[in-house]
Amino acid sequence: GVVMHLDLLLAGLRRRVRDGYYGDSADAMLDVLRARAKRGRDNGAMTDAWRTALYGEGHPYVAAGLVRHISRGVTSEDAAAFRAAHYTPDNATLVIAGRFDAALADRWIDYLFADWRGHAAPRTAPRATPTPASLATIDDTAQVAMSIALPATEGTRAARLVAAAMLLEIAEDVRHELGASYGLAAQLDEQRLAGDYVISGSIDASRTGDALKLLHDRIEHLRADPDAAASAFVSARRRVLAQLAELDSSAAGLAGRIQHDTAIGLQMSSDVETSAAVRALTIESM
C-alpha cells in the first residue's frame, strides 16, 4: 500500500519543504508563542541556571526551545528570512524507511528535488563550556527530584557509552541496596555541540544524603580498585552491545535512529560501527 503512495508522500514533502510559505499562519503562531512566553511554565530561573552551567554563558543551547526568550518584536518577515537562511538543501536530510522500490524512489526524488538550490547561511558552532554549579529549589514533597550532569568530553563514543553504562549500574544500587528510590537512572545525553552523563531520578527525601554518598563512594571505588573497575567495565560493555543489537527494525524506528544520528553529527546507521568499536574497547583505552 505504502509503495503505491510514495509519489504522494514525496510530493507532499516537497510542498511543505520547498513551496511552503510564512503568511497569516505564521502571525498566528507568533501570537501563540508570545502568549506561552507570558505563562512561563519552564521553571524559568532554574532552567536558565542549569543550562548556563551545562553549556556556558551565551551558548545557543541555553535559550534553545524556550519561548519566553522570544523577542516581542519578531515578525512573519523575520520567520521568512530565517527559513531562507536555514531551510536549504545542505541543511536537510531526506530519510525514507520501510518497504519500497529504491529505484522508483530515486526517480521521484530527482524529479521533485534535483533542482533545489541554495546554501545555508553560516552559523557559529561553539562547543559547550560547562562550569560546576549546585542548584536547588525547595518543594514540600516526600521525594527529592535529583539530576546530576557530568560533562562527557573525553574518549570515543564507544567509550562514553560504556562509561554511561557503568554509571547506570552504580545508580541502580541506590534502589537495590538502599531502597531509597524507585529508580535512579544514568545515560549519555548526546547533542551536536555537547555531551553529558546524566544521573537522574527521585529519591526518598530522608535518604538523599545516603544516596549521594553511595554514588560518590562507588565512583571513587572504581578509581581506586582496578579489579572492581575491570568487572564493572566488562558488565557495562556487555550491556551496551545488547542495547546496540536491539535495533528497532520498523520503518518509524529506523527513520528515528537516522534522524537522531544526523542531528548529532554522526554517520547514518552508525550503530554498526559503534558496535565494532565497543567490542574492540579495552579498559586501558578508556
Short mmCIF file of C-alpha atoms in Angstrom, two decimals:
data_model
loop_
_atom_site.label_atom_id
_atom_site.label_comp_id
_atom_site.label_asym_id
_atom_site.label_seq_id
_atom_site.Cartn_x
_atom_site.Cartn_y
_atom_site.Cartn_z
CA GLY A 1 0.00 0.00 0.00
CA VAL A 2 2.69 2.50 1.02
CA VAL A 3 4.76 1.75 -2.11
CA MET A 4 1.90 2.90 -4.31
CA HIS A 5 1.69 6.20 -2.43
CA LEU A 6 5.42 7.03 -2.39
CA ASP A 7 4.87 9.69 -5.06
CA LEU A 8 2.14 11.35 -2.97
CA LEU A 9 4.26 11.30 0.18
CA LEU A 10 7.29 12.81 -1.54
CA ALA A 11 5.18 15.40 -3.40
CA GLY A 12 3.58 16.43 -0.10
CA LEU A 13 7.03 16.71 1.49
CA ARG A 14 8.21 18.87 -1.38
CA ARG A 15 5.25 21.23 -0.96
CA ARG A 16 5.97 21.57 2.76
CA VAL A 17 9.75 21.97 2.47
CA ARG A 18 10.19 23.82 -0.81
CA ASP A 19 6.92 25.56 -1.56
CA GLY A 20 5.65 26.36 1.93
CA TYR A 21 5.40 29.98 2.94
CA TYR A 22 5.01 32.13 6.03
CA GLY A 23 1.78 34.11 5.97
CA ASP A 24 -1.17 34.57 8.29
CA SER A 25 -0.44 31.22 9.89
CA ALA A 26 2.99 32.47 10.96
CA ASP A 27 1.47 35.55 12.59
CA ALA A 28 -0.97 33.33 14.47
CA MET A 29 1.86 31.07 15.60
CA LEU A 30 3.86 34.05 16.83
CA ASP A 31 0.84 35.19 18.86
CA VAL A 32 0.63 31.72 20.42
CA LEU A 33 4.35 31.75 21.26
CA ARG A 34 4.07 35.18 22.88
CA ALA A 35 1.13 34.01 24.97
CA ARG A 36 3.05 30.91 26.07
CA ALA A 37 6.08 33.04 26.90
CA LYS A 38 3.98 35.08 29.34
CA ARG A 39 2.86 31.94 31.21
CA GLY A 40 6.46 30.92 31.85
CA ARG A 41 5.95 27.26 32.70
CA ASP A 42 9.51 26.05 32.17
CA ASN A 43 10.81 26.69 35.71
CA GLY A 44 12.47 29.84 34.37
CA ALA A 45 15.38 30.86 36.59
CA MET A 46 16.31 27.27 37.47
CA THR A 47 16.25 26.18 33.83
CA ASP A 48 18.41 29.11 32.76
CA ALA A 49 20.93 28.49 35.56
CA TRP A 50 21.06 24.75 34.81
CA ARG A 51 21.62 25.28 31.09
CA THR A 52 24.20 28.00 31.67
CA ALA A 53 26.17 25.62 33.90
CA LEU A 54 25.89 22.85 31.30
CA TYR A 55 26.74 24.83 28.18
CA GLY A 56 28.33 28.13 29.20
CA GLU A 57 27.19 31.73 29.29
CA GLY A 58 25.76 32.85 25.95
CA HIS A 59 25.80 29.39 24.33
CA PRO A 60 22.89 28.93 21.86
CA TYR A 61 21.65 25.87 23.76
CA VAL A 62 20.90 27.99 26.84
CA ALA A 63 17.80 29.58 25.30
CA ALA A 64 17.00 26.95 22.64
CA GLY A 65 13.33 26.00 22.59
CA LEU A 66 12.35 28.34 25.44
CA VAL A 67 9.56 30.50 24.10
CA ARG A 68 9.84 33.05 26.92
CA HIS A 69 13.10 34.17 25.29
CA ILE A 70 11.37 35.06 22.02
CA SER A 71 11.66 38.70 21.02
CA ARG A 72 8.39 40.59 21.27
CA GLY A 73 9.29 42.35 18.05
CA VAL A 74 9.68 39.24 15.88
CA THR A 75 7.53 39.28 12.72
CA SER A 76 6.49 36.89 9.98
CA GLU A 77 9.11 38.59 7.80
CA ASP A 78 11.74 37.52 10.34
CA ALA A 79 10.42 33.96 10.13
CA ALA A 80 10.61 34.06 6.32
CA ALA A 81 14.20 35.35 6.49
CA PHE A 82 15.13 32.54 8.88
CA ARG A 83 13.60 30.00 6.52
CA ALA A 84 15.55 31.37 3.56
CA ALA A 85 18.78 31.29 5.54
CA HIS A 86 18.49 27.80 7.03
CA TYR A 87 15.89 25.65 5.22
CA THR A 88 18.22 24.74 2.38
CA PRO A 89 19.44 21.51 0.73
CA ASP A 90 22.77 21.41 2.58
CA ASN A 91 20.87 21.66 5.87
CA ALA A 92 18.45 18.85 5.02
CA THR A 93 18.49 15.06 5.08
CA LEU A 94 15.75 13.07 3.35
CA VAL A 95 15.04 9.73 5.05
CA ILE A 96 12.79 7.07 3.51
CA ALA A 97 12.27 3.91 5.55
CA GLY A 98 10.08 0.84 5.08
CA ARG A 99 9.26 -1.43 2.15
CA PHE A 100 9.65 0.48 -1.10
CA ASP A 101 11.22 0.28 -4.54
CA ALA A 102 14.58 2.07 -4.19
CA ALA A 103 14.96 2.73 -7.93
CA LEU A 104 11.47 4.23 -8.11
CA ALA A 105 12.15 6.35 -5.04
CA ASP A 106 15.35 7.67 -6.60
CA ARG A 107 13.49 8.77 -9.72
CA TRP A 108 10.82 10.58 -7.71
CA ILE A 109 13.45 12.28 -5.54
CA ASP A 110 15.30 13.50 -8.62
CA TYR A 111 12.05 14.74 -10.18
CA LEU A 112 10.93 16.63 -7.08
CA PHE A 113 14.19 17.79 -5.51
CA ALA A 114 17.08 17.67 -8.03
CA ASP A 115 16.73 21.33 -8.98
CA TRP A 116 16.52 22.52 -5.36
CA ARG A 117 19.34 25.03 -4.91
CA GLY A 118 20.75 27.21 -2.16
CA HIS A 119 23.25 27.16 0.67
CA ALA A 120 22.64 27.75 4.34
CA ALA A 121 23.90 30.91 5.95
CA PRO A 122 27.00 30.22 8.07
CA ARG A 123 26.39 29.90 11.80
CA THR A 124 28.61 29.57 14.79
CA ALA A 125 29.05 26.17 16.39
CA PRO A 126 30.70 26.80 19.78
CA ARG A 127 31.48 23.78 21.92
CA ALA A 128 29.90 23.73 25.35
CA THR A 129 32.00 25.12 28.19
CA PRO A 130 30.40 23.64 31.33
CA THR A 131 31.11 25.08 34.77
CA PRO A 132 30.50 23.47 38.20
CA ALA A 133 27.27 24.52 39.89
CA SER A 134 24.91 23.29 42.61
CA LEU A 135 21.28 24.32 42.15
CA ALA A 136 18.19 23.63 44.24
CA THR A 137 14.63 24.75 44.77
CA ILE A 138 12.51 24.00 47.83
CA ASP A 139 9.37 21.87 47.42
CA ASP A 140 7.45 20.20 50.23
CA THR A 141 7.39 16.65 48.87
CA ALA A 142 8.29 13.19 50.17
CA GLN A 143 10.86 12.70 47.41
CA VAL A 144 13.70 14.79 46.06
CA ALA A 145 13.92 15.07 42.26
CA MET A 146 17.64 14.96 41.55
CA SER A 147 19.71 15.45 38.40
CA ILE A 148 23.49 15.29 38.18
CA ALA A 149 25.23 16.15 34.90
CA LEU A 150 28.87 15.28 34.30
CA PRO A 151 30.50 16.59 31.10
CA ALA A 152 31.24 13.80 28.61
CA THR A 153 34.14 15.36 26.74
CA GLU A 154 36.79 12.64 26.72
CA GLY A 155 37.19 9.41 24.77
CA THR A 156 35.44 7.88 21.78
CA ARG A 157 31.69 7.47 21.51
CA ALA A 158 32.10 3.78 22.32
CA ALA A 159 34.00 4.64 25.49
CA ARG A 160 31.39 7.20 26.52
CA LEU A 161 28.55 4.70 26.05
CA VAL A 162 30.35 2.15 28.21
CA ALA A 163 31.12 4.78 30.86
CA ALA A 164 27.43 5.70 30.95
CA ALA A 165 26.51 2.04 31.42
CA MET A 166 28.99 1.80 34.31
CA LEU A 167 27.33 4.81 35.92
CA LEU A 168 23.91 3.20 35.36
CA GLU A 169 24.93 0.11 37.33
CA ILE A 170 26.07 2.36 40.18
CA ALA A 171 22.83 4.38 40.06
CA GLU A 172 20.71 1.23 40.18
CA ASP A 173 22.29 0.32 43.51
CA VAL A 174 20.54 3.29 45.12
CA ARG A 175 17.37 1.24 44.78
CA HIS A 176 18.75 -2.27 45.15
CA GLU A 177 20.98 -1.63 48.15
CA LEU A 178 19.49 1.39 49.89
CA GLY A 179 15.85 1.08 48.89
CA ALA A 180 15.93 4.87 48.69
CA SER A 181 14.47 5.23 45.20
CA TYR A 182 12.04 3.52 42.88
CA GLY A 183 14.55 4.11 40.15
CA LEU A 184 17.64 6.20 39.60
CA ALA A 185 18.94 6.12 36.03
CA ALA A 186 22.08 7.21 34.19
CA GLN A 187 22.52 7.81 30.49
CA LEU A 188 24.68 9.54 27.91
CA ASP A 189 22.92 12.67 26.69
CA GLU A 190 24.33 13.34 23.21
CA GLN A 191 23.92 16.63 21.38
CA ARG A 192 25.74 18.12 18.42
CA LEU A 193 27.69 20.66 20.49
CA ALA A 194 27.68 18.99 23.91
CA GLY A 195 27.60 15.68 25.72
CA ASP A 196 26.84 14.79 29.32
CA TYR A 197 26.42 11.81 31.60
CA VAL A 198 23.13 12.47 33.37
CA ILE A 199 22.13 10.68 36.57
CA SER A 200 18.52 11.46 37.45
CA GLY A 201 15.53 10.22 39.38
CA SER A 202 13.56 10.68 42.58
CA ILE A 203 14.96 9.78 46.00
CA ASP A 204 13.33 9.47 49.40
CA ALA A 205 13.92 12.89 50.97
CA SER A 206 15.24 11.38 54.20
CA ARG A 207 17.78 9.22 52.30
CA THR A 208 19.16 11.80 49.88
CA GLY A 209 22.47 12.11 51.71
CA ASP A 210 22.90 8.33 51.79
CA ALA A 211 22.17 8.09 48.07
CA LEU A 212 24.68 10.79 47.15
CA LYS A 213 27.31 9.18 49.36
CA LEU A 214 26.77 5.81 47.67
CA LEU A 215 27.17 7.37 44.22
CA HIS A 216 30.33 9.19 45.30
CA ASP A 217 31.88 6.18 47.04
CA ARG A 218 31.17 3.78 44.17
CA ILE A 219 32.73 6.08 41.58
CA GLU A 220 35.78 6.57 43.79
CA HIS A 221 35.98 2.79 44.28
CA LEU A 222 36.26 2.34 40.50
CA ARG A 223 39.18 4.78 40.52
CA ALA A 224 40.97 3.02 43.36
CA ASP A 225 40.31 -0.68 42.68
CA PRO A 226 41.42 -1.99 39.25
CA ASP A 227 39.64 -5.31 39.74
CA ALA A 228 36.33 -3.62 40.55
CA ALA A 229 36.75 -1.31 37.58
CA ALA A 230 37.52 -4.23 35.26
CA SER A 231 34.45 -6.16 36.44
CA ALA A 232 32.20 -3.11 36.02
CA PHE A 233 33.70 -2.44 32.59
CA VAL A 234 33.01 -5.97 31.30
CA SER A 235 29.42 -5.88 32.56
CA ALA A 236 28.79 -2.42 31.11
CA ARG A 237 30.30 -3.29 27.73
CA ARG A 238 28.03 -6.35 27.53
CA ARG A 239 25.01 -4.17 28.28
CA VAL A 240 25.94 -1.61 25.62
CA LEU A 241 26.41 -4.31 22.97
CA ALA A 242 22.99 -5.76 23.82
CA GLN A 243 21.40 -2.31 23.51
CA LEU A 244 23.06 -1.63 20.15
CA ALA A 245 21.88 -5.03 18.89
CA GLU A 246 18.26 -4.24 19.80
CA LEU A 247 17.71 -2.17 16.65
CA ASP A 248 14.09 -1.22 16.04
CA SER A 249 13.52 -2.55 12.52
CA SER A 250 10.17 -0.80 12.00
CA ALA A 251 10.07 1.99 9.42
CA ALA A 252 9.47 4.59 12.14
CA GLY A 253 12.26 3.14 14.31
CA LEU A 254 14.82 3.15 11.51
CA ALA A 255 13.89 6.67 10.42
CA GLY A 256 14.07 7.89 14.02
CA ARG A 257 17.51 6.35 14.50
CA ILE A 258 18.86 8.00 11.34
CA GLN A 259 17.29 11.32 12.30
CA HIS A 260 18.99 11.15 15.72
CA ASP A 261 22.37 10.29 14.23
CA THR A 262 22.13 13.09 11.67
CA ALA A 263 21.08 15.65 14.27
CA ILE A 264 24.11 15.00 16.48
CA GLY A 265 26.55 14.79 13.57
CA LEU A 266 27.04 11.03 13.32
CA GLN A 267 27.10 8.99 10.15
CA MET A 268 23.75 7.43 9.32
CA SER A 269 23.28 3.95 10.80
CA SER A 270 26.33 4.48 12.99
CA ASP A 271 25.34 1.69 15.40
CA VAL A 272 27.16 -0.90 13.27
CA GLU A 273 30.46 0.97 13.53
CA THR A 274 29.83 1.77 17.20
CA SER A 275 29.18 -1.91 17.99
CA ALA A 276 32.50 -2.89 16.43
CA ALA A 277 34.27 -0.15 18.41
CA VAL A 278 32.63 -1.29 21.66
CA ARG A 279 33.74 -4.89 21.04
CA ALA A 280 37.30 -3.75 20.48
CA LEU A 281 37.29 -1.42 23.50
CA THR A 282 39.55 -2.20 26.44
CA ILE A 283 39.50 -0.67 29.89
CA GLU A 284 43.06 0.55 29.34
CA SER A 285 41.95 2.55 26.29
CA MET A 286 39.30 4.25 28.45
#
